[in-house]
Tab-separated table of N, CA, C and O in Angstrom:
chain	number	residue	atom	x	y	z
A	11	MET	N	3.590	-15.548	2.988
A	11	MET	CA	2.546	-14.678	3.467
A	11	MET	C	2.080	-13.804	2.305
A	11	MET	O	2.887	-13.293	1.535
A	12	LYS	N	0.772	-13.635	2.203
A	12	LYS	CA	0.197	-12.743	1.211
A	12	LYS	C	-0.533	-11.624	1.935
A	12	LYS	O	-1.044	-11.825	3.038
A	13	MET	N	-0.588	-10.448	1.296
A	13	MET	CA	-1.255	-9.302	1.896
A	13	MET	C	-2.212	-8.678	0.895
A	13	MET	O	-1.917	-8.617	-0.285
A	14	LYS	N	-3.337	-8.197	1.398
A	14	LYS	CA	-4.257	-7.406	0.594
A	14	LYS	C	-3.989	-5.943	0.925
A	14	LYS	O	-4.130	-5.522	2.073
A	15	LEU	N	-3.572	-5.178	-0.086
A	15	LEU	CA	-3.230	-3.776	0.110
A	15	LEU	C	-3.970	-2.904	-0.898
A	15	LEU	O	-4.415	-3.381	-1.931
A	16	THR	N	-4.051	-1.637	-0.594
A	16	THR	CA	-4.646	-0.660	-1.494
A	16	THR	C	-3.532	0.132	-2.159
A	16	THR	O	-2.537	0.464	-1.518
A	17	GLU	N	-3.731	0.423	-3.416
A	17	GLU	CA	-2.771	1.246	-4.145
A	17	GLU	C	-3.517	2.457	-4.707
A	17	GLU	O	-4.524	2.313	-5.384
A	18	GLU	N	-3.035	3.640	-4.384
A	18	GLU	CA	-3.565	4.875	-4.955
A	18	GLU	C	-2.507	5.413	-5.920
A	18	GLU	O	-1.321	5.413	-5.597
A	19	VAL	N	-2.933	5.865	-7.078
A	19	VAL	CA	-1.997	6.433	-8.050
A	19	VAL	C	-2.569	7.763	-8.530
A	19	VAL	O	-3.747	7.845	-8.864
A	20	TRP	N	-1.736	8.775	-8.540
A	20	TRP	CA	-2.150	10.064	-9.075
A	20	TRP	C	-0.973	10.722	-9.767
A	20	TRP	O	0.161	10.284	-9.626
A	21	LYS	N	-1.266	11.774	-10.505
A	21	LYS	CA	-0.225	12.476	-11.255
A	21	LYS	C	0.062	13.819	-10.592
A	21	LYS	O	-0.855	14.564	-10.272
A	22	GLU	N	1.339	14.093	-10.379
A	22	GLU	CA	1.803	15.371	-9.852
A	22	GLU	C	2.803	15.923	-10.845
A	22	GLU	O	3.933	15.439	-10.930
A	23	GLY	N	2.377	16.918	-11.616
A	23	GLY	CA	3.253	17.453	-12.654
A	23	GLY	C	3.507	16.388	-13.695
A	23	GLY	O	2.576	15.849	-14.287
A	24	ASN	N	4.778	16.055	-13.908
A	24	ASN	CA	5.152	15.029	-14.890
A	24	ASN	C	5.439	13.674	-14.255
A	24	ASN	O	5.960	12.783	-14.917
A	25	VAL	N	5.141	13.523	-12.976
A	25	VAL	CA	5.480	12.305	-12.246
A	25	VAL	C	4.205	11.638	-11.732
A	25	VAL	O	3.265	12.309	-11.306
A	26	TYR	N	4.175	10.312	-11.764
A	26	TYR	CA	3.079	9.546	-11.189
A	26	TYR	C	3.495	9.089	-9.797
A	26	TYR	O	4.599	8.585	-9.600
A	27	VAL	N	2.621	9.288	-8.842
A	27	VAL	CA	2.878	8.910	-7.456
A	27	VAL	C	1.977	7.739	-7.116
A	27	VAL	O	0.786	7.744	-7.432
A	28	SER	N	2.531	6.724	-6.483
A	28	SER	CA	1.759	5.575	-6.014
A	28	SER	C	1.909	5.505	-4.497
A	28	SER	O	2.987	5.747	-3.960
A	29	TYR	N	0.811	5.165	-3.837
A	29	TYR	CA	0.777	5.224	-2.375
A	29	TYR	C	-0.024	4.060	-1.817
A	29	TYR	O	-1.083	3.722	-2.340
A	30	CYS	N	0.470	3.458	-0.771
A	30	CYS	CA	-0.225	2.398	-0.045
A	30	CYS	C	-0.617	2.958	1.330
A	30	CYS	O	0.243	3.095	2.209
A	31	PRO	N	-1.903	3.318	1.514
A	31	PRO	CA	-2.299	3.949	2.778
A	31	PRO	C	-2.198	3.024	3.990
A	31	PRO	O	-1.925	3.498	5.098
A	32	GLU	N	-2.399	1.727	3.818
A	32	GLU	CA	-2.324	0.822	4.959
A	32	GLU	C	-0.950	0.829	5.611
A	32	GLU	O	-0.825	0.748	6.823
A	33	LEU	N	0.096	0.913	4.796
A	33	LEU	CA	1.468	0.884	5.309
A	33	LEU	C	2.127	2.253	5.309
A	33	LEU	O	3.261	2.398	5.763
A	34	ASP	N	1.439	3.255	4.773
A	34	ASP	CA	1.972	4.619	4.655
A	34	ASP	C	3.309	4.620	3.909
A	34	ASP	O	4.293	5.188	4.350
A	35	VAL	N	3.312	3.935	2.762
A	35	VAL	CA	4.500	3.831	1.917
A	35	VAL	C	4.155	4.414	0.553
A	35	VAL	O	3.085	4.139	0.013
A	36	ALA	N	5.048	5.223	0.002
A	36	ALA	CA	4.823	5.844	-1.303
A	36	ALA	C	6.047	5.686	-2.180
A	36	ALA	O	7.157	5.473	-1.701
A	37	SER	N	5.823	5.813	-3.482
A	37	SER	CA	6.899	5.820	-4.456
A	37	SER	C	6.417	6.597	-5.667
A	37	SER	O	5.302	7.118	-5.675
A	38	CYS	N	7.240	6.671	-6.700
A	38	CYS	CA	6.851	7.422	-7.887
A	38	CYS	C	7.560	6.851	-9.109
A	38	CYS	O	8.426	5.999	-8.999
A	39	GLY	N	7.157	7.357	-10.262
A	39	GLY	CA	7.776	6.924	-11.506
A	39	GLY	C	7.346	7.817	-12.652
A	39	GLY	O	6.423	8.625	-12.519
A	40	GLU	N	7.997	7.645	-13.779
A	40	GLU	CA	7.687	8.451	-14.958
A	40	GLU	C	6.429	7.968	-15.661
A	40	GLU	O	5.846	8.703	-16.456
A	41	THR	N	5.993	6.718	-15.393
A	41	THR	CA	4.761	6.162	-15.944
A	41	THR	C	3.972	5.531	-14.799
A	41	THR	O	4.517	5.296	-13.707
A	42	VAL	N	2.694	5.249	-15.047
A	42	VAL	CA	1.877	4.589	-14.031
A	42	VAL	C	2.469	3.225	-13.686
A	42	VAL	O	2.599	2.878	-12.508
A	43	ASP	N	2.844	2.457	-14.702
A	43	ASP	CA	3.423	1.130	-14.442
A	43	ASP	C	4.704	1.210	-13.630
A	43	ASP	O	4.927	0.414	-12.717
A	44	GLN	N	5.557	2.171	-13.946
A	44	GLN	CA	6.805	2.320	-13.200
A	44	GLN	C	6.525	2.715	-11.752
A	44	GLN	O	7.153	2.199	-10.826
A	45	ALA	N	5.566	3.610	-11.544
A	45	ALA	CA	5.211	4.011	-10.183
A	45	ALA	C	4.684	2.819	-9.393
A	45	ALA	O	5.021	2.644	-8.220
A	46	ARG	N	3.878	1.980	-10.031
A	46	ARG	CA	3.348	0.791	-9.364
A	46	ARG	C	4.445	-0.206	-9.016
A	46	ARG	O	4.479	-0.759	-7.918
A	47	ARG	N	5.349	-0.446	-9.954
A	47	ARG	CA	6.468	-1.367	-9.684
A	47	ARG	C	7.343	-0.826	-8.553
A	47	ARG	O	7.767	-1.573	-7.670
A	48	ASN	N	7.608	0.474	-8.589
A	48	ASN	CA	8.439	1.076	-7.548
A	48	ASN	C	7.765	0.999	-6.178
A	48	ASN	O	8.450	0.809	-5.164
A	49	LEU	N	6.436	1.136	-6.144
A	49	LEU	CA	5.729	1.009	-4.869
A	49	LEU	C	5.852	-0.411	-4.336
A	49	LEU	O	6.124	-0.607	-3.147
A	50	GLN	N	5.654	-1.395	-5.191
A	50	GLN	CA	5.786	-2.784	-4.733
A	50	GLN	C	7.178	-3.054	-4.185
A	50	GLN	O	7.336	-3.712	-3.151
A	51	GLU	N	8.183	-2.536	-4.858
A	51	GLU	CA	9.560	-2.708	-4.380
A	51	GLU	C	9.762	-2.026	-3.032
A	51	GLU	O	10.369	-2.590	-2.119
A	52	ALA	N	9.233	-0.810	-2.888
A	52	ALA	CA	9.370	-0.082	-1.624
A	52	ALA	C	8.664	-0.821	-0.488
A	52	ALA	O	9.180	-0.903	0.631
A	53	ILE	N	7.492	-1.386	-0.764
A	53	ILE	CA	6.763	-2.152	0.252
A	53	ILE	C	7.568	-3.377	0.663
A	53	ILE	O	7.721	-3.659	1.864
A	54	LEU	N	8.090	-4.117	-0.314
A	54	LEU	CA	8.877	-5.313	0.006
A	54	LEU	C	10.121	-4.978	0.820
A	54	LEU	O	10.447	-5.674	1.787
A	55	ILE	N	10.817	-3.924	0.454
A	55	ILE	CA	12.002	-3.505	1.215
A	55	ILE	C	11.610	-3.148	2.638
A	55	ILE	O	12.274	-3.548	3.611
A	56	ASN	N	10.526	-2.406	2.783
A	56	ASN	CA	10.054	-2.004	4.106
A	56	ASN	C	9.733	-3.227	4.962
A	56	ASN	O	10.139	-3.306	6.129
A	57	LEU	N	9.023	-4.194	4.392
A	57	LEU	CA	8.680	-5.408	5.143
A	57	LEU	C	9.911	-6.237	5.482
A	57	LEU	O	10.042	-6.756	6.605
A	58	GLU	N	10.839	-6.361	4.538
A	58	GLU	CA	12.070	-7.117	4.794
A	58	GLU	C	12.891	-6.482	5.913
A	58	GLU	O	13.433	-7.188	6.771
A	59	GLU	N	12.999	-5.156	5.893
A	59	GLU	CA	13.804	-4.475	6.913
A	59	GLU	C	13.165	-4.568	8.295
A	59	GLU	O	13.872	-4.772	9.286
A	60	THR	N	11.834	-4.430	8.380
A	60	THR	CA	11.197	-4.574	9.697
A	60	THR	C	11.307	-6.013	10.195
A	60	THR	O	11.443	-6.239	11.396
A	61	LYS	N	11.300	-6.963	9.273
A	61	LYS	CA	11.488	-8.369	9.672
A	61	LYS	C	12.897	-8.572	10.222
A	61	LYS	O	13.075	-9.231	11.255
A	62	LYS	N	13.902	-8.009	9.543
A	62	LYS	CA	15.290	-8.127	10.015
A	62	LYS	C	15.462	-7.522	11.402
A	62	LYS	O	16.234	-8.014	12.214
A	63	MET	N	14.735	-6.416	11.669
A	63	MET	CA	14.840	-5.740	12.966
A	63	MET	C	14.005	-6.423	14.044
A	63	MET	O	14.069	-6.049	15.210
A	64	GLY	N	13.197	-7.415	13.627
A	64	GLY	CA	12.358	-8.122	14.588
A	64	GLY	C	11.091	-7.368	14.966
A	64	GLY	O	10.484	-7.667	15.988
A	65	THR	N	10.691	-6.396	14.156
A	65	THR	CA	9.515	-5.581	14.487
A	65	THR	C	8.369	-5.750	13.489
A	65	THR	O	7.406	-4.990	13.511
A	66	LEU	N	8.447	-6.745	12.616
A	66	LEU	CA	7.431	-6.917	11.577
A	66	LEU	C	6.045	-7.159	12.166
A	66	LEU	O	5.077	-6.505	11.765
A	67	ASP	N	5.926	-8.066	13.119
A	67	ASP	CA	4.619	-8.363	13.696
A	67	ASP	C	3.997	-7.130	14.347
A	67	ASP	O	2.809	-6.853	14.169
A	68	LYS	N	4.791	-6.378	15.087
A	68	LYS	CA	4.292	-5.165	15.735
A	68	LYS	C	3.891	-4.124	14.691
A	68	LYS	O	2.860	-3.469	14.815
A	69	TYR	N	4.697	-3.976	13.660
A	69	TYR	CA	4.418	-3.027	12.576
A	69	TYR	C	3.084	-3.345	11.905
A	69	TYR	O	2.249	-2.458	11.701
A	70	LEU	N	2.860	-4.623	11.589
A	70	LEU	CA	1.616	-5.019	10.933
A	70	LEU	C	0.420	-4.887	11.871
A	70	LEU	O	-0.661	-4.471	11.450
A	71	GLU	N	0.615	-5.214	13.128
A	71	GLU	CA	-0.465	-5.074	14.106
A	71	GLU	C	-0.869	-3.602	14.252
A	71	GLU	O	-2.054	-3.276	14.261
A	72	GLU	N	0.111	-2.723	14.349
A	72	GLU	CA	-0.170	-1.294	14.488
A	72	GLU	C	-0.826	-0.720	13.235
A	72	GLU	O	-1.576	0.254	13.311
A	73	ALA	N	-0.558	-1.330	12.078
A	73	ALA	CA	-1.182	-0.884	10.835
A	73	ALA	C	-2.605	-1.428	10.702
A	73	ALA	O	-3.317	-1.069	9.765
A	74	GLY	N	-3.035	-2.294	11.624
A	74	GLY	CA	-4.395	-2.793	11.628
A	74	GLY	C	-4.619	-4.092	10.879
A	74	GLY	O	-5.755	-4.431	10.557
A	75	PHE	N	-3.567	-4.832	10.606
A	75	PHE	CA	-3.706	-6.084	9.860
A	75	PHE	C	-4.131	-7.230	10.759
A	75	PHE	O	-3.766	-7.293	11.924
A	76	HIS	N	-4.900	-8.142	10.167
A	76	HIS	CA	-5.253	-9.384	10.827
A	76	HIS	C	-5.197	-10.492	9.787
A	76	HIS	O	-5.286	-10.232	8.595
A	77	GLN	N	-5.024	-11.703	10.259
A	77	GLN	CA	-4.853	-12.836	9.345
A	77	GLN	C	-6.203	-13.440	8.979
A	77	GLN	O	-7.031	-13.695	9.836
A	78	GLU	N	-6.413	-13.636	7.687
A	78	GLU	CA	-7.616	-14.293	7.188
A	78	GLU	C	-7.275	-15.743	6.870
A	78	GLU	O	-6.201	-16.225	7.194
A	79	GLN	N	-8.189	-16.410	6.188
A	79	GLN	CA	-7.937	-17.777	5.753
A	79	GLN	C	-6.733	-17.799	4.804
A	79	GLN	O	-6.410	-16.806	4.170
A	80	ASP	N	-6.099	-18.917	4.708
A	80	ASP	CA	-4.980	-19.133	3.779
A	80	ASP	C	-3.823	-18.172	4.013
A	80	ASP	O	-3.110	-17.805	3.093
A	81	GLU	N	-3.641	-17.721	5.246
A	81	GLU	CA	-2.524	-16.861	5.622
A	81	GLU	C	-2.469	-15.555	4.837
A	81	GLU	O	-1.394	-15.027	4.547
A	82	ILE	N	-3.627	-15.001	4.480
A	82	ILE	CA	-3.683	-13.705	3.805
A	82	ILE	C	-3.932	-12.634	4.852
A	82	ILE	O	-4.904	-12.698	5.603
A	83	LEU	N	-3.052	-11.645	4.915
A	83	LEU	CA	-3.209	-10.549	5.856
A	83	LEU	C	-3.986	-9.427	5.189
A	83	LEU	O	-3.722	-9.058	4.052
A	84	SER	N	-4.940	-8.866	5.921
A	84	SER	CA	-5.685	-7.733	5.392
A	84	SER	C	-6.103	-6.827	6.545
A	84	SER	O	-6.118	-7.243	7.698
A	85	VAL	N	-6.445	-5.599	6.208
A	85	VAL	CA	-6.937	-4.669	7.216
A	85	VAL	C	-8.442	-4.854	7.335
A	85	VAL	O	-9.087	-5.452	6.484
A	86	ARG	N	-8.994	-4.301	8.383
A	86	ARG	CA	-10.414	-4.486	8.652
A	86	ARG	C	-11.308	-3.724	7.688
A	86	ARG	O	-12.472	-4.011	7.561
A	87	LYS	N	-10.792	-2.715	7.042
A	87	LYS	CA	-11.592	-1.972	6.072
A	87	LYS	C	-11.029	-2.202	4.678
A	87	LYS	O	-9.842	-2.439	4.507
A	88	GLU	N	-11.899	-2.131	3.693
A	88	GLU	CA	-11.488	-2.361	2.316
A	88	GLU	C	-12.052	-1.256	1.441
A	88	GLU	O	-13.237	-0.936	1.521
A	89	LEU	N	-11.215	-0.658	0.624
A	89	LEU	CA	-11.639	0.375	-0.299
A	89	LEU	C	-12.511	-0.246	-1.376
A	89	LEU	O	-12.116	-1.210	-2.022
A	90	VAL	N	-13.719	0.274	-1.556
A	90	VAL	CA	-14.634	-0.281	-2.552
A	90	VAL	C	-14.947	0.703	-3.673
A	90	VAL	O	-15.585	0.350	-4.644
A	91	GLY	N	-14.500	1.930	-3.530
A	91	GLY	CA	-14.745	2.886	-4.604
A	91	GLY	C	-13.918	4.143	-4.398
A	91	GLY	O	-13.588	4.517	-3.282
A	92	PHE	N	-13.635	4.776	-5.512
A	92	PHE	CA	-12.850	6.006	-5.466
A	92	PHE	C	-13.189	6.790	-6.707
A	92	PHE	O	-13.050	6.286	-7.826
A	93	ARG	N	-13.694	8.002	-6.541
A	93	ARG	CA	-14.015	8.827	-7.691
A	93	ARG	C	-13.989	10.281	-7.293
A	93	ARG	O	-14.285	10.629	-6.143
A	94	PRO	N	-13.635	11.146	-8.204
A	94	PRO	CA	-13.676	12.578	-7.903
A	94	PRO	C	-15.118	13.079	-7.873
A	94	PRO	O	-15.958	12.591	-8.632
A	95	ILE	N	-15.413	14.001	-6.998
A	95	ILE	CA	-16.737	14.606	-6.937
A	95	ILE	C	-16.584	16.124	-6.921
A	95	ILE	O	-15.545	16.640	-6.524
A	96	GLU	N	-17.602	16.805	-7.348
A	96	GLU	CA	-17.616	18.268	-7.302
A	96	GLU	C	-18.800	18.710	-6.460
A	96	GLU	O	-19.888	18.171	-6.590
A	97	ILE	N	-18.563	19.676	-5.599
A	97	ILE	CA	-19.616	20.216	-4.749
A	97	ILE	C	-19.623	21.724	-4.895
A	97	ILE	O	-18.576	22.369	-4.766
A	98	ALA	N	-20.784	22.284	-5.175
A	98	ALA	CA	-20.909	23.738	-5.270
A	98	ALA	C	-21.119	24.295	-3.871
A	98	ALA	O	-21.964	23.834	-3.119
A	99	VAL	N	-20.319	25.279	-3.522
A	99	VAL	CA	-20.419	25.880	-2.193
A	99	VAL	C	-20.921	27.289	-2.308
A	99	VAL	O	-20.573	28.054	-3.132
């Protein structure tokens, strides 16, 4: 099974935080690459554990996933842009 997920990465102090909003899973690291690797590991562990408990299908359904062609799971919305903006109030 393959999944299409979003990864957000930001810096908090001296640590990089990576977050997957579709699954509400986060991790961190001392570098961007480490934070990304740690997030992937956290996602895989989360999916493996829900599969072991027999709740994987329900978990993915509640997160809004549906199956596309070639057994790729994705959510109904897709992030197409992300940028900081400033607004004068």
